[in-house]
Short mmCIF file of C-alpha atoms in Angstrom, two decimals:
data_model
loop_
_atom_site.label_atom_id
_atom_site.label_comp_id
_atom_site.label_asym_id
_atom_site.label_seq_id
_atom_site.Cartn_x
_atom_site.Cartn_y
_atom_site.Cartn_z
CA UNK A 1 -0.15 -9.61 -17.83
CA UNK A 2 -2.95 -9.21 -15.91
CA UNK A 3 -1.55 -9.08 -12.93
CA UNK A 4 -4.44 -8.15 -9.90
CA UNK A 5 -7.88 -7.94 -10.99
CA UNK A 6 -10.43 -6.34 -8.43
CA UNK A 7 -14.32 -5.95 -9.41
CA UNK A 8 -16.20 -3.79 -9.24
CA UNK A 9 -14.20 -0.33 -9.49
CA UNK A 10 -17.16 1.38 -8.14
CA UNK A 11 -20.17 0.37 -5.88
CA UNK A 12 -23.16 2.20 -4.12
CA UNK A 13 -24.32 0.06 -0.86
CA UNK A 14 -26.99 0.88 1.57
CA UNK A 15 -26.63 0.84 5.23
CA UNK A 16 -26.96 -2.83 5.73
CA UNK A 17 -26.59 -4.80 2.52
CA UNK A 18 -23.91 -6.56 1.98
CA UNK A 19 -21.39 -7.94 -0.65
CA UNK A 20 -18.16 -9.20 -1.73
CA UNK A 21 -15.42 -7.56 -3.36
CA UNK A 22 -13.60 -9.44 -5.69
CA UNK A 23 -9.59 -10.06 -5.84
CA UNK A 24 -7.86 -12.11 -8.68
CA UNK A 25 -4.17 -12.84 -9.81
CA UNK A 26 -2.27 -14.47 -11.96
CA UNK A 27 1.64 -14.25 -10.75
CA UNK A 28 0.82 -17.54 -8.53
CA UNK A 29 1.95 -15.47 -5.34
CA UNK A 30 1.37 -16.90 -2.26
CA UNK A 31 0.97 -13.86 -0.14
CA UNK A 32 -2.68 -11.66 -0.37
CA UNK A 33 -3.90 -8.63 1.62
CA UNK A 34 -6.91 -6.19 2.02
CA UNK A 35 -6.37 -2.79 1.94
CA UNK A 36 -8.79 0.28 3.20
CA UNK A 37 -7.64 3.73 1.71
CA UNK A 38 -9.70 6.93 3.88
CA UNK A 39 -9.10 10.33 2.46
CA UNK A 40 -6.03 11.92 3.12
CA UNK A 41 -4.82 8.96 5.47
CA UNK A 42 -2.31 5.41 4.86
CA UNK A 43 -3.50 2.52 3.68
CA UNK A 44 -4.72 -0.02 6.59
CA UNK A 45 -4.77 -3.60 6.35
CA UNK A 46 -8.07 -5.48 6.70
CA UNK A 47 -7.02 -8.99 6.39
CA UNK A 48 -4.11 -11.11 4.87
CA UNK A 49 -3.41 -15.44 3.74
CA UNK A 50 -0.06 -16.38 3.40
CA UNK A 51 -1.68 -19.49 1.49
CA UNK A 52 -4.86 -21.04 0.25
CA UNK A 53 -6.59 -22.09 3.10
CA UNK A 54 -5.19 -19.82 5.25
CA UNK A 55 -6.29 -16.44 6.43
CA UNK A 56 -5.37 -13.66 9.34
CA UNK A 57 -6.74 -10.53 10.87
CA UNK A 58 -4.69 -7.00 10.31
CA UNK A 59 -5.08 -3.98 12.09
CA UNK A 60 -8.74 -3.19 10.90
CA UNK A 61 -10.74 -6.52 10.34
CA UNK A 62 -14.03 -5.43 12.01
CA UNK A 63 -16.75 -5.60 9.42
CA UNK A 64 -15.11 -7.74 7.11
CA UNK A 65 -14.75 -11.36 6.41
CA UNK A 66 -12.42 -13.29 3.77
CA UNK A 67 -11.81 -16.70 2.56
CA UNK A 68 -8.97 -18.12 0.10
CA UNK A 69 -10.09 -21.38 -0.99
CA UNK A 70 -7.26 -20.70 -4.21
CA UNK A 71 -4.19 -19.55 -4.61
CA UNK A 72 -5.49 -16.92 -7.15
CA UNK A 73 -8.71 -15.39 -5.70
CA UNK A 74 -8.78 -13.46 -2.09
CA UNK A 75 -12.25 -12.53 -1.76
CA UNK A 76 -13.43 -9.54 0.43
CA UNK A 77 -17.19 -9.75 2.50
CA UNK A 78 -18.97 -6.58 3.68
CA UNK A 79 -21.71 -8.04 6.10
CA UNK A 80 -24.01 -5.22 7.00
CA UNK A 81 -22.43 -1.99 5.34
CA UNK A 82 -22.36 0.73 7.44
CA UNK A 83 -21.34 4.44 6.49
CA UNK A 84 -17.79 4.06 7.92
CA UNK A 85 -16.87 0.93 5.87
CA UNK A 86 -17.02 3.82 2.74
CA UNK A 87 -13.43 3.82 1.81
CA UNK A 88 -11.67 2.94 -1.25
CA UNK A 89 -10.30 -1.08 -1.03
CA UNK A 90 -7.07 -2.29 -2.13
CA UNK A 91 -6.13 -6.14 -2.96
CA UNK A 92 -2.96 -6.83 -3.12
CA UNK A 93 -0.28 -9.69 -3.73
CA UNK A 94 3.47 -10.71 -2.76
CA UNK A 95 6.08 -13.53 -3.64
CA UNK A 96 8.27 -11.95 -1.02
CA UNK A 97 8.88 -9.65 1.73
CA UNK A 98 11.75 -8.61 -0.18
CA UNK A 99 10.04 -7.69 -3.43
CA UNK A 100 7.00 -5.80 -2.56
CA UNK A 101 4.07 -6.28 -2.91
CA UNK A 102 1.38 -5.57 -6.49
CA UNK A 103 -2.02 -3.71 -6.47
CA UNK A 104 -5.12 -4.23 -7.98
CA UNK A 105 -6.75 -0.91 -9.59
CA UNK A 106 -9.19 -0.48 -6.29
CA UNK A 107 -12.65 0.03 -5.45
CA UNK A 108 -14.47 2.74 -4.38
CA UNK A 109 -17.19 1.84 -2.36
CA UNK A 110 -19.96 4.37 -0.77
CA UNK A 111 -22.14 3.29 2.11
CA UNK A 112 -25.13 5.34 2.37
CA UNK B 1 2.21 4.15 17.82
CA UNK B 2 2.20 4.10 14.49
CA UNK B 3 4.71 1.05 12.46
CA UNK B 4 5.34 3.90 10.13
CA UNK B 5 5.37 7.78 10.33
CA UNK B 6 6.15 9.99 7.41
CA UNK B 7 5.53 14.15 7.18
CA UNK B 8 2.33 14.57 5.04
CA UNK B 9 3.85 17.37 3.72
CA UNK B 10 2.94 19.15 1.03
CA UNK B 11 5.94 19.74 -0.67
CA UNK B 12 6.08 22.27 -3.34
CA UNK B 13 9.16 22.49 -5.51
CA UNK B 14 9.95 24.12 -8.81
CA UNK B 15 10.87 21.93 -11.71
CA UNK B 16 14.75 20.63 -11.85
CA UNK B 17 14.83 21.04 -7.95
CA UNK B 18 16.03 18.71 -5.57
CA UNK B 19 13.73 17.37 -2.26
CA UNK B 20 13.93 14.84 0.02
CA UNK B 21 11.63 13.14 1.85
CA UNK B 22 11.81 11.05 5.48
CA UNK B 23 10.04 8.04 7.83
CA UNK B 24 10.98 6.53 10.45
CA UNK B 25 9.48 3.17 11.69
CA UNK B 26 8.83 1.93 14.72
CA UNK B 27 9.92 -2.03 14.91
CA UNK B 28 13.38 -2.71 14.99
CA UNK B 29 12.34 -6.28 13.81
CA UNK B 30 11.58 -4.96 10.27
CA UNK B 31 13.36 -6.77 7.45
CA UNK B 32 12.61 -5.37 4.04
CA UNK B 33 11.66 -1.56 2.91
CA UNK B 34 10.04 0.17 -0.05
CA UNK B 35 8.94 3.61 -1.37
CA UNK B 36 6.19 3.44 -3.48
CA UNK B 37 4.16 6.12 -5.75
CA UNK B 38 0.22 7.13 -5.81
CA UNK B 39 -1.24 9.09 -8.36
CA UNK B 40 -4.49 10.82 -7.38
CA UNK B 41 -6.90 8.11 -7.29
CA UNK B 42 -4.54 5.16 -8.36
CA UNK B 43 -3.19 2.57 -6.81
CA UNK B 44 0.17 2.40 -5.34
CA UNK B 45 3.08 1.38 -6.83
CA UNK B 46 6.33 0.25 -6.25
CA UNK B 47 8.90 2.92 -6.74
CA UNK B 48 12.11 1.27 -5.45
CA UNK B 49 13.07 -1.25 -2.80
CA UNK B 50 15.72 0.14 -0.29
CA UNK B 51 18.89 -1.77 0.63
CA UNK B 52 21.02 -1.24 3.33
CA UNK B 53 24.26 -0.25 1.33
CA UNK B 54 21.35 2.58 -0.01
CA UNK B 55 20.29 2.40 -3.52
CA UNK B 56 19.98 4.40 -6.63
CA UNK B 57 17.46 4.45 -9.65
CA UNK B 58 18.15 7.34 -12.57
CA UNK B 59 17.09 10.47 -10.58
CA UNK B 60 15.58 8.97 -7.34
CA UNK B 61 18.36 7.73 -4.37
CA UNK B 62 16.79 5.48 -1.41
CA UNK B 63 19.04 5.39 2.00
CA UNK B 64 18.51 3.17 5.14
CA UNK B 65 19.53 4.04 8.45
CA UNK B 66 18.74 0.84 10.36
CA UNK B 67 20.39 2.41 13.86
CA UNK B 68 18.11 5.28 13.44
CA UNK B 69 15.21 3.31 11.88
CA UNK B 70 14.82 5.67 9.21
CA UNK B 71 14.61 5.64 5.39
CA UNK B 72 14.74 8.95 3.03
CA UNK B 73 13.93 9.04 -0.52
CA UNK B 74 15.75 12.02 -2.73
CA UNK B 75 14.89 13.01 -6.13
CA UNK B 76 17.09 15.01 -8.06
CA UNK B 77 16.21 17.08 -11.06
CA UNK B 78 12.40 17.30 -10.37
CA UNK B 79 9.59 16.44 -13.47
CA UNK B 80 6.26 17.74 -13.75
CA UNK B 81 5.80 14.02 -13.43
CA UNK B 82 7.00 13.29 -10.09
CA UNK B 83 3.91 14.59 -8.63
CA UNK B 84 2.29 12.26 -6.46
CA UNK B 85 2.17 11.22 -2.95
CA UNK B 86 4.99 8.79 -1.97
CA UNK B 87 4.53 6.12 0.41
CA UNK B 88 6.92 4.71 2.66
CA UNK B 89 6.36 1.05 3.65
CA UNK B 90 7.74 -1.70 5.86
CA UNK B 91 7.36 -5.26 5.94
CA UNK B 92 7.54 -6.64 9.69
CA UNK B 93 8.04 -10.29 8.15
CA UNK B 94 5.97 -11.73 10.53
CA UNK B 95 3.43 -12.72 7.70
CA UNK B 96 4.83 -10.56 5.49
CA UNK B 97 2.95 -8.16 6.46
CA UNK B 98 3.66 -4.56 4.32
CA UNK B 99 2.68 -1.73 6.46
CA UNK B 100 2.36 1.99 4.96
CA UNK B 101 2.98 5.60 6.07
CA UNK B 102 -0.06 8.26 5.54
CA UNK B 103 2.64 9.36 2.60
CA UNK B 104 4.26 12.63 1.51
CA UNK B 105 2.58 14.72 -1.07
CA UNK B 106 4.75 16.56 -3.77
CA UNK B 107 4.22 19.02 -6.02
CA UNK B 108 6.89 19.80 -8.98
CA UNK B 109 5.69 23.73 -10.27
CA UNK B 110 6.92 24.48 -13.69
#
C-alpha cells in the first residue's frame, strides 16, 4: 500500500521561483490537507478539500495556492518563494473525523 | 488562542518508568481526538484514537475529559523506543479539520 505519496522529499528554491509540491493517494479518501512543520513548533494547516473540486483556506494559506481536480492528487503551489515559506510540508488524507487522518513522508523545502 | 495546547516538555524518564502527558483544547465543539507519534524528522503518525469511556492499547492508556476539555496519554513500562514527540490533535468537524498541539517530547534513558 502506498498509501500518501509526496515529491520531492527535498528541494532548494530561490527567493522568488516557484513550484508545486506534489500529493498522491490511493485509499480513495475524500478528505486532503496541507501541512507546514517550523522547527520546534505544531504542525499548521495551509489548505484543505473535502472533495474534488473543492478546496478551503486553513490557518496559514498566504503564499500558497492548491487545486484538486481528483480525488487522488492535492497539489501544493509556492508562487514567489520567500525565506519564511522554508518549512518542512505535510500532505495528508482522511475518510473520517473519527479515524484520523494519514501522512505522506514530507518535504523539506529551503528558500534561500 | 491556540485550538490545542500541550507542555513541550522535555520529558526524561528512565526505562520501565511510567509518564504521562496532558492538552487541553480550546473548542467545546470538538468531536473526535487522537495522539499521534513523530520520530525526528518523520512524519506523524497515528498512535491511538481517544474515546470517551477512555481507551487502552498494550502499554499506552488514552483518557478524555470532555467537561474539562482535556485528554492525557500514559505509558506504562517505558522502551527505549517510545522516544519521540507525541502530538495531541483535535478534529473541530467543521471540515474535518485535524488541528495539532506543538507536542511533548520524551526521552526513555536506559
Amino acid at each position: 500500500n502506498a498509501g500518501v505519496t509526496q515529491t520531492p522529499k527535498f528541494r532548494i528554491l530561490k527567493i522568488g521561483q516557484s513550484m508545486t509540491l506534489q500529493c498522491a493517494q490511493d485509499m480513495n479518501h475524500n478528505y486532503m490537507y496541507w501541512y507546514r512543520q517550523d522547527p520546534g513548533m505544531g504542525l499548521k494547516l495551509i489548505y484543505y478539500s473535502v472533495g474534488a473540486g473543492i478546496t478551503d483556506k486553513g490557518e496559514v494559506p498566504n503564499g500558497y495556492n492548491v487545486s484538486r481536480s481528483t480525488t487522488e492528487d492535492f497539489p501544493l503551489r509556492l508562487e514567489l518563494a520567500a525565506p519564511s515559506q522554508t518549512s518542512v510540508y505535510f500532505c495528508a488524507s482522511s475518510y473520517s473525523e473519527r479515524l484520523g487522518a494519514f501522512f505522506g513522508q514530507g518535504t523539506r523545502l529551503t528558500v534561500v | 488562542r491556540k485550538e490545542v495546547e500541550q507542555d513541550p516538555g522535555p520529558f526524561n524518564v528512565p526505562e520501565g518508568a511510567t509518564v504521562a502527558f496532558n492538552c487541553t483544547y480550546s473548542n467545546s465543539a470538538s468531536q473526535s481526538f487522537f495522539w499521534y507519534r513523530q520520530d525526528c524528522r518523520k512524519e506523524p503518525k497515528l498512535l491511538m484514537s481517544v474515546y470517551s469511556s477512555g481507551n487502552e492499547d498494550g502499554r499506552f492508556t488514552a483518557q478524555l475529559n470532555r467537561a474539562s476539555q482535556y485528554i492525557s496519554l500514559l505509558i506504562r513500562d517505558s522502551k527505549l523506543s517510545d522516544s519521540a514527540t507525541y502530538l495531541c490533535v483535535v478534529n473541530i468537524g467543521t471540515g474535518n479539520q485535524f488541528y495539532f498541539g506543538t507536542g511533548t517530547s520524551l526521552t526513555v534513558i536506559p
